[in-house]
Amino acid sequence: RMLYAKGYVYQTLKERTTGMIKRKYRLKGHESFILREGWLTKGIQAVEKDSGVFSKNAGADALGVGTNMAKSIRYWMKTAGVTMDVPQKGVQLTELGKIIAQYDPYIEDMFTLWILHCKIAGNFEQATTWNLFFNKMDLTSAFTREDMFKMERDLILDETGEEEISERSLRDDCTAILS
């Protein structure tokens, strides 16, 4: 929450006194479905055919999956940087999405997989738990699911400036990563 006027940045009193500016974050955007093989291919092909695919029954009919799975496919596509929402135009392929559609439509090349992994793991705002797991957590020794939950919770609170987060959503994210 910052206001810009004549080159000055104004922050809330809490932000000025704590030095913390809240960061956007997201938990459980995947509807509890991990990214499955073939989903991005199916989604890219559907968006190529119809940019409004997700506006009709969340895309479930066109993708041949349930509504929550269709929402999850849309989430993973956006989080991986292969699609973007464009007002009045629907979902569009990004440059990365177009390149994948043209040169590796079935996402078989290891380099494509690494790019997608990096895009997801680098996306704090859409895949907060994945971002912190792959970029900030100290994973030099064995850990339990509960250890992971506590480390993730502490990192999210530190990174976002929030005072609390949804325990259930974070636990679901941790389960999805470890699945």
Coordinates of N, CA and C in Angstrom, one line a residue:
R1 N 0.8 -1.2 0.0 CA 0.0 0.0 0.0 C 0.9 1.2 0.0
M2 N 1.2 1.7 -1.1 CA 2.1 2.9 -1.2 C 1.5 3.9 -2.2
L3 N 1.6 5.1 -1.9 CA 1.1 6.2 -2.7 C 2.3 6.9 -3.3
Y4 N 2.2 7.2 -4.6 CA 3.3 7.9 -5.3 C 2.8 9.3 -5.6
A5 N 3.5 10.3 -5.2 CA 3.1 11.7 -5.5 C 4.3 12.5 -5.6
K6 N 4.5 13.2 -6.7 CA 5.7 14.1 -7.0 C 7.0 13.4 -6.5
G7 N 7.2 12.2 -6.8 CA 8.4 11.5 -6.6 C 8.6 11.0 -5.1
Y8 N 7.6 11.2 -4.3 CA 7.7 10.7 -2.9 C 6.9 9.4 -2.8
V9 N 7.4 8.6 -1.9 CA 6.7 7.4 -1.5 C 6.1 7.5 -0.1
Y10 N 4.8 7.3 0.0 CA 4.2 7.4 1.3 C 3.8 6.0 1.7
Q11 N 4.1 5.6 2.9 CA 3.8 4.3 3.4 C 2.8 4.4 4.6
T12 N 2.2 3.3 5.0 CA 1.3 3.4 6.2 C 2.2 3.5 7.4
L13 N 1.7 3.9 8.5 CA 2.4 4.1 9.7 C 3.1 2.8 10.1
K14 N 2.4 1.7 10.0 CA 2.9 0.4 10.4 C 4.2 0.0 9.5
E15 N 4.0 0.3 8.2 CA 5.1 0.0 7.3 C 6.3 0.9 7.6
R16 N 6.1 2.2 8.0 CA 7.2 3.1 8.3 C 7.9 2.7 9.6
T17 N 7.1 2.2 10.6 CA 7.7 1.9 11.9 C 8.4 0.5 11.9
T18 N 7.8 -0.4 11.1 CA 8.4 -1.8 11.1 C 9.4 -2.0 9.9
G19 N 9.3 -1.1 8.9 CA 10.2 -1.3 7.8 C 9.7 -2.4 6.8
M20 N 8.5 -2.9 7.1 CA 8.0 -4.0 6.4 C 6.9 -3.6 5.4
I21 N 7.0 -3.9 4.2 CA 6.0 -3.6 3.2 C 5.4 -5.0 2.8
K22 N 4.1 -5.2 3.0 CA 3.5 -6.5 2.7 C 3.7 -6.9 1.3
R23 N 4.0 -8.2 1.1 CA 4.1 -8.8 -0.2 C 2.9 -9.6 -0.5
K24 N 2.5 -9.6 -1.7 CA 1.4 -10.5 -2.1 C 1.9 -11.9 -2.1
Y25 N 1.0 -12.8 -1.7 CA 1.3 -14.3 -1.7 C 0.1 -15.1 -1.9
R26 N 0.3 -16.3 -2.3 CA -0.9 -17.2 -2.5 C -0.6 -18.6 -2.1
L27 N -1.6 -19.1 -1.4 CA -1.5 -20.5 -0.9 C -2.7 -21.3 -1.6
K28 N -2.5 -22.5 -1.9 CA -3.5 -23.4 -2.4 C -4.3 -23.0 -3.6
G29 N -3.6 -22.2 -4.5 CA -4.3 -21.9 -5.7 C -4.5 -23.0 -6.7
H30 N -3.9 -24.1 -6.4 CA -4.0 -25.3 -7.2 C -5.2 -26.2 -6.9
E31 N -6.1 -25.8 -6.1 CA -7.3 -26.6 -5.7 C -6.9 -28.0 -5.2
S32 N -5.7 -28.1 -4.6 CA -5.2 -29.3 -4.0 C -4.8 -30.4 -5.0
F33 N -4.6 -30.0 -6.3 CA -4.1 -30.8 -7.4 C -2.7 -30.4 -7.7
I34 N -1.8 -31.4 -7.6 CA -0.4 -31.1 -8.1 C -0.4 -31.1 -9.6
L35 N 0.6 -30.4 -10.2 CA 0.7 -30.4 -11.6 C 0.9 -31.8 -12.2
R36 N 0.0 -32.2 -13.1 CA 0.1 -33.5 -13.6 C 0.6 -33.5 -15.0
E37 N 1.2 -34.6 -15.4 CA 1.7 -34.8 -16.8 C 0.6 -34.6 -17.8
G38 N 0.8 -33.8 -18.8 CA -0.1 -33.6 -19.8 C -1.1 -32.4 -19.6
W39 N -1.2 -31.9 -18.4 CA -2.1 -30.8 -18.1 C -1.7 -29.6 -18.9
L40 N -0.4 -29.2 -18.9 CA 0.0 -28.0 -19.6 C -0.2 -28.1 -21.1
T41 N 0.1 -29.3 -21.6 CA -0.2 -29.5 -23.0 C -1.6 -29.4 -23.4
K42 N -2.5 -30.0 -22.6 CA -3.9 -30.0 -22.8 C -4.4 -28.5 -22.7
G43 N -3.9 -27.8 -21.7 CA -4.3 -26.4 -21.5 C -3.8 -25.5 -22.6
I44 N -2.6 -25.6 -23.0 CA -2.0 -24.8 -24.1 C -2.9 -25.1 -25.4
Q45 N -3.1 -26.3 -25.7 CA -3.9 -26.6 -26.9 C -5.3 -26.0 -26.8
A46 N -5.9 -26.1 -25.7 CA -7.3 -25.5 -25.5 C -7.3 -24.0 -25.7
V47 N -6.3 -23.3 -25.1 CA -6.2 -21.9 -25.2 C -5.9 -21.4 -26.7
E48 N -5.1 -22.3 -27.4 CA -4.8 -22.0 -28.8 C -6.1 -22.0 -29.6
K49 N -7.0 -22.9 -29.3 CA -8.3 -23.1 -30.0 C -9.3 -22.0 -29.6
D50 N -9.3 -21.6 -28.3 CA -10.3 -20.7 -27.8 C -9.8 -20.0 -26.6
S51 N -9.6 -18.7 -26.7 CA -9.1 -17.9 -25.6 C -10.1 -17.7 -24.5
G52 N -11.3 -18.0 -24.8 CA -12.4 -18.0 -23.8 C -12.7 -19.3 -23.1
V53 N -11.8 -20.3 -23.3 CA -12.0 -21.6 -22.8 C -12.3 -21.7 -21.3
F54 N -11.7 -20.8 -20.5 CA -11.9 -20.9 -19.1 C -13.2 -20.1 -18.6
S55 N -13.8 -19.4 -19.5 CA -15.0 -18.7 -19.1 C -16.2 -19.5 -19.3
K56 N -16.1 -20.7 -19.9 CA -17.3 -21.6 -20.0 C -17.1 -22.8 -19.1
N57 N -17.9 -22.8 -18.0 CA -17.8 -23.9 -17.0 C -16.4 -24.1 -16.5
A58 N -15.6 -23.0 -16.4 CA -14.3 -23.0 -15.9 C -13.3 -23.8 -16.8
G59 N -13.8 -24.1 -18.0 CA -13.0 -24.9 -18.9 C -13.1 -26.4 -18.8
A60 N -13.9 -26.8 -17.8 CA -14.0 -28.2 -17.5 C -14.5 -29.1 -18.7
D61 N -15.5 -28.6 -19.5 CA -16.0 -29.4 -20.6 C -14.9 -29.5 -21.7
A62 N -14.3 -28.4 -22.0 CA -13.3 -28.4 -23.1 C -12.0 -29.2 -22.8
L63 N -11.7 -29.2 -21.5 CA -10.5 -30.0 -21.1 C -10.8 -31.4 -20.7
G64 N -12.1 -31.7 -20.6 CA -12.5 -33.1 -20.2 C -12.1 -33.5 -18.8
V65 N -12.2 -32.5 -17.9 CA -11.9 -32.8 -16.5 C -13.0 -32.1 -15.7
G66 N -13.0 -32.3 -14.3 CA -13.9 -31.6 -13.5 C -13.6 -30.2 -13.3
T67 N -14.5 -29.4 -12.7 CA -14.4 -28.0 -12.6 C -13.2 -27.6 -11.8
N68 N -12.9 -28.3 -10.6 CA -11.8 -28.0 -9.8 C -10.4 -28.3 -10.5
M69 N -10.4 -29.4 -11.3 CA -9.2 -29.7 -12.0 C -9.0 -28.7 -13.1
A70 N -10.0 -28.2 -13.7 CA -9.9 -27.2 -14.8 C -9.3 -25.9 -14.1
K71 N -9.8 -25.5 -13.0 CA -9.3 -24.4 -12.3 C -7.8 -24.6 -11.9
S72 N -7.5 -25.8 -11.5 CA -6.1 -26.1 -11.2 C -5.2 -26.0 -12.5
I73 N -5.7 -26.5 -13.6 CA -4.9 -26.4 -14.8 C -4.7 -24.9 -15.2
R74 N -5.7 -24.1 -15.1 CA -5.5 -22.7 -15.4 C -4.5 -22.1 -14.4
Y75 N -4.6 -22.4 -13.1 CA -3.6 -21.9 -12.1 C -2.2 -22.3 -12.5
W76 N -2.0 -23.6 -12.8 CA -0.6 -24.0 -13.1 C -0.1 -23.4 -14.4
M77 N -1.0 -23.2 -15.4 CA -0.5 -22.5 -16.6 C -0.1 -21.1 -16.4
K78 N -0.9 -20.4 -15.6 CA -0.5 -19.0 -15.2 C 0.8 -19.0 -14.4
T79 N 0.8 -19.8 -13.4 CA 2.0 -19.9 -12.5 C 3.3 -20.2 -13.2
A80 N 3.2 -21.1 -14.2 CA 4.3 -21.5 -15.0 C 4.7 -20.5 -16.1
G81 N 3.9 -19.5 -16.2 CA 4.2 -18.4 -17.2 C 3.9 -18.7 -18.6
V82 N 3.0 -19.7 -18.9 CA 2.6 -20.0 -20.2 C 1.3 -19.3 -20.7
T83 N 0.6 -18.8 -19.7 CA -0.6 -18.0 -20.1 C -0.7 -16.8 -19.2
M84 N -1.6 -15.9 -19.7 CA -1.9 -14.7 -18.9 C -3.3 -14.3 -19.2
D85 N -3.9 -13.7 -18.2 CA -5.3 -13.2 -18.4 C -5.3 -11.8 -19.0
V86 N -6.0 -11.7 -20.1 CA -6.1 -10.4 -20.8 C -7.6 -9.9 -20.8
P87 N -7.8 -8.8 -20.1 CA -9.2 -8.3 -20.0 C -9.9 -8.2 -21.4
Q88 N -11.1 -8.6 -21.5 CA -12.0 -8.7 -22.7 C -11.5 -9.6 -23.8
K89 N -10.3 -10.3 -23.5 CA -9.8 -11.2 -24.5 C -9.7 -12.6 -24.0
G90 N -9.8 -12.8 -22.7 CA -9.7 -14.1 -22.1 C -8.3 -14.5 -21.8
V91 N -8.0 -15.8 -21.9 CA -6.6 -16.3 -21.5 C -5.8 -16.3 -22.8
Q92 N -4.6 -15.8 -22.8 CA -3.8 -15.8 -24.0 C -2.4 -16.5 -23.6
L93 N -1.8 -17.1 -24.6 CA -0.5 -17.7 -24.4 C 0.5 -16.5 -24.3
T94 N 1.5 -16.7 -23.4 CA 2.6 -15.8 -23.3 C 3.6 -16.2 -24.4
E95 N 4.6 -15.4 -24.6 CA 5.7 -15.8 -25.5 C 6.2 -17.2 -25.2
L96 N 6.4 -17.5 -23.9 CA 6.9 -18.8 -23.5 C 5.9 -19.9 -24.0
G97 N 4.6 -19.6 -23.7 CA 3.6 -20.5 -24.1 C 3.5 -20.8 -25.6
K98 N 3.7 -19.7 -26.4 CA 3.7 -19.9 -27.9 C 5.0 -20.7 -28.3
I99 N 6.1 -20.5 -27.7 CA 7.3 -21.2 -28.1 C 7.1 -22.7 -27.7
I100 N 6.6 -23.0 -26.5 CA 6.4 -24.4 -26.2 C 5.4 -25.0 -27.1
A101 N 4.3 -24.3 -27.5 CA 3.3 -24.8 -28.4 C 3.9 -25.2 -29.7
Q102 N 4.8 -24.3 -30.2 CA 5.4 -24.6 -31.5 C 6.5 -25.6 -31.5
Y103 N 7.4 -25.6 -30.5 CA 8.6 -26.4 -30.5 C 8.6 -27.6 -29.6
D104 N 7.8 -27.6 -28.6 CA 7.8 -28.8 -27.7 C 6.3 -29.0 -27.2
P105 N 5.4 -29.2 -28.1 CA 3.9 -29.2 -27.7 C 3.6 -30.3 -26.7
Y106 N 4.3 -31.3 -26.6 CA 4.0 -32.3 -25.6 C 4.9 -32.3 -24.3
I107 N 5.7 -31.2 -24.3 CA 6.6 -30.9 -23.1 C 7.4 -32.2 -22.8
E108 N 8.2 -32.6 -23.7 CA 9.0 -33.8 -23.6 C 10.5 -33.5 -23.4
D109 N 10.9 -32.3 -23.8 CA 12.3 -31.9 -23.7 C 12.6 -31.5 -22.3
M110 N 13.7 -32.0 -21.8 CA 14.1 -31.8 -20.4 C 14.4 -30.3 -20.1
F111 N 14.8 -29.6 -21.2 CA 15.1 -28.1 -21.0 C 13.7 -27.4 -20.8
T112 N 12.7 -27.8 -21.5 CA 11.3 -27.2 -21.3 C 10.9 -27.5 -19.8
L113 N 11.1 -28.7 -19.4 CA 10.7 -29.0 -18.0 C 11.4 -28.1 -17.0
W114 N 12.7 -27.9 -17.2 CA 13.5 -27.1 -16.3 C 13.0 -25.6 -16.3
I115 N 12.7 -25.1 -17.5 CA 12.2 -23.8 -17.6 C 10.9 -23.6 -16.8
L116 N 10.0 -24.6 -17.0 CA 8.7 -24.6 -16.3 C 9.0 -24.7 -14.8
H117 N 9.9 -25.5 -14.4 CA 10.2 -25.6 -12.9 C 10.7 -24.3 -12.4
C118 N 11.6 -23.7 -13.1 CA 12.2 -22.4 -12.7 C 11.1 -21.3 -12.6
K119 N 10.2 -21.3 -13.6 CA 9.1 -20.3 -13.6 C 8.2 -20.5 -12.4
I120 N 7.9 -21.7 -12.1 CA 7.0 -22.0 -10.9 C 7.7 -21.7 -9.6
A121 N 8.9 -22.2 -9.5 CA 9.7 -22.0 -8.3 C 10.1 -20.6 -8.0
G122 N 10.1 -19.8 -9.1 CA 10.5 -18.4 -9.0 C 9.3 -17.4 -8.8
N123 N 8.1 -18.0 -8.8 CA 6.9 -17.2 -8.8 C 6.3 -17.1 -7.3
F124 N 6.8 -16.1 -6.6 CA 6.4 -15.9 -5.2 C 4.9 -15.6 -5.1
E125 N 4.4 -14.7 -5.9 CA 3.1 -14.2 -5.8 C 2.0 -15.3 -6.1
Q126 N 2.3 -16.2 -7.0 CA 1.4 -17.3 -7.3 C 1.6 -18.6 -6.7
A127 N 2.9 -18.9 -6.4 CA 3.3 -20.2 -5.8 C 4.2 -20.0 -4.7
T128 N 3.7 -19.3 -3.7 CA 4.6 -18.9 -2.5 C 5.3 -20.1 -1.9
T129 N 4.6 -21.1 -1.6 CA 5.1 -22.3 -0.9 C 6.2 -22.9 -1.7
W130 N 6.0 -23.0 -3.0 CA 7.0 -23.6 -3.9 C 8.2 -22.7 -4.0
N131 N 8.0 -21.4 -4.1 CA 9.1 -20.5 -4.2 C 10.0 -20.6 -2.9
L132 N 9.4 -20.6 -1.8 CA 10.2 -20.6 -0.5 C 10.9 -22.0 -0.4
F133 N 10.2 -23.0 -0.7 CA 10.8 -24.4 -0.6 C 12.0 -24.5 -1.4
F134 N 12.0 -24.1 -2.7 CA 13.1 -24.2 -3.6 C 14.2 -23.1 -3.5
N135 N 13.8 -22.0 -2.9 CA 14.8 -20.9 -2.9 C 15.2 -20.4 -1.5
K136 N 14.4 -20.7 -0.5 CA 14.8 -20.1 0.8 C 15.0 -21.1 1.9
M137 N 14.4 -22.3 1.8 CA 14.4 -23.2 2.9 C 15.8 -23.9 3.0
D138 N 16.2 -24.1 4.3 CA 17.5 -24.7 4.5 C 17.2 -26.2 4.5
L139 N 17.6 -26.9 3.4 CA 17.3 -28.3 3.3 C 18.6 -29.1 3.3
T140 N 19.5 -28.8 4.1 CA 20.8 -29.5 4.2 C 20.7 -30.8 4.9
S141 N 19.6 -31.0 5.6 CA 19.4 -32.3 6.4 C 18.0 -32.7 6.2
A142 N 17.8 -34.0 6.7 CA 16.4 -34.6 6.6 C 15.4 -33.7 7.4
F143 N 14.2 -33.7 7.0 CA 13.2 -33.0 7.6 C 11.9 -33.8 7.6
T144 N 11.0 -33.5 8.5 CA 9.7 -34.1 8.5 C 8.7 -33.2 7.9
R145 N 7.5 -33.7 7.7 CA 6.4 -32.8 7.1 C 6.1 -31.7 8.1
E146 N 6.2 -31.9 9.4 CA 5.9 -30.9 10.4 C 7.0 -29.9 10.4
D147 N 8.3 -30.3 10.2 CA 9.4 -29.4 10.1 C 9.2 -28.5 8.9
M148 N 8.8 -29.1 7.8 CA 8.6 -28.3 6.6 C 7.5 -27.2 6.8
F149 N 6.4 -27.7 7.4 CA 5.3 -26.7 7.7 C 5.8 -25.6 8.6
K150 N 6.5 -25.8 9.6 CA 7.0 -24.8 10.5 C 8.0 -23.8 9.8
M151 N 8.9 -24.4 9.0 CA 9.8 -23.5 8.3 C 9.1 -22.7 7.2
E152 N 8.2 -23.3 6.5 CA 7.4 -22.5 5.5 C 6.6 -21.4 6.2
R153 N 5.9 -21.8 7.3 CA 5.1 -20.8 8.0 C 5.9 -19.6 8.4
D154 N 7.1 -19.9 9.0 CA 8.0 -18.8 9.5 C 8.5 -17.9 8.3
L155 N 8.8 -18.6 7.2 CA 9.3 -17.9 6.1 C 8.2 -17.0 5.5
I156 N 7.0 -17.5 5.4 CA 5.9 -16.7 4.8 C 5.6 -15.5 5.7
L157 N 5.6 -15.7 7.0 CA 5.3 -14.6 7.9 C 6.4 -13.6 7.7
D158 N 7.7 -14.0 7.7 CA 8.8 -13.1 7.5 C 8.7 -12.3 6.2
E159 N 8.5 -13.1 5.1 CA 8.5 -12.5 3.8 C 7.3 -11.6 3.5
T160 N 6.1 -11.9 4.1 CA 4.9 -11.1 3.7 C 4.6 -10.0 4.7
G161 N 5.1 -10.1 5.9 CA 4.7 -9.2 7.0 C 3.3 -9.5 7.6
E162 N 2.8 -10.6 7.2 CA 1.5 -11.0 7.8 C 1.7 -11.5 9.2
E163 N 0.7 -11.4 10.0 CA 0.8 -11.9 11.4 C 0.3 -13.3 11.5
E164 N -0.5 -13.8 10.6 CA -1.0 -15.2 10.6 C -1.4 -15.5 9.2
I165 N -1.4 -16.8 8.9 CA -1.8 -17.4 7.6 C -2.7 -18.6 7.8
S166 N -3.3 -19.0 6.8 CA -4.2 -20.2 6.9 C -3.4 -21.4 7.1
E167 N -3.5 -22.1 8.2 CA -2.7 -23.3 8.5 C -3.1 -24.4 7.6
R168 N -4.4 -24.5 7.3 CA -4.9 -25.6 6.5 C -4.4 -25.5 5.0
S169 N -4.4 -24.2 4.5 CA -3.9 -24.0 3.2 C -2.4 -24.3 3.0
L170 N -1.7 -23.9 4.0 CA -0.2 -24.1 4.0 C 0.0 -25.6 4.1
R171 N -0.7 -26.3 5.0 CA -0.5 -27.8 5.1 C -0.8 -28.5 3.8
D172 N -1.9 -28.0 3.1 CA -2.2 -28.6 1.8 C -1.1 -28.3 0.8
D173 N -0.5 -27.1 0.8 CA 0.6 -26.8 -0.1 C 1.8 -27.7 0.2
C174 N 2.1 -27.9 1.5 CA 3.3 -28.7 1.9 C 3.0 -30.2 1.4
T175 N 1.8 -30.7 1.6 CA 1.5 -32.0 1.1 C 1.6 -32.1 -0.4
A176 N 1.2 -31.1 -1.1 CA 1.3 -31.1 -2.6 C 2.8 -31.2 -3.0
I177 N 3.6 -30.4 -2.3 CA 5.0 -30.4 -2.7 C 5.7 -31.8 -2.4
L178 N 5.3 -32.4 -1.4 CA 5.9 -33.7 -1.0 C 5.3 -34.9 -1.7
S179 N 4.2 -34.7 -2.4 CA 3.5 -35.8 -3.1 C 4.3 -36.2 -4.3

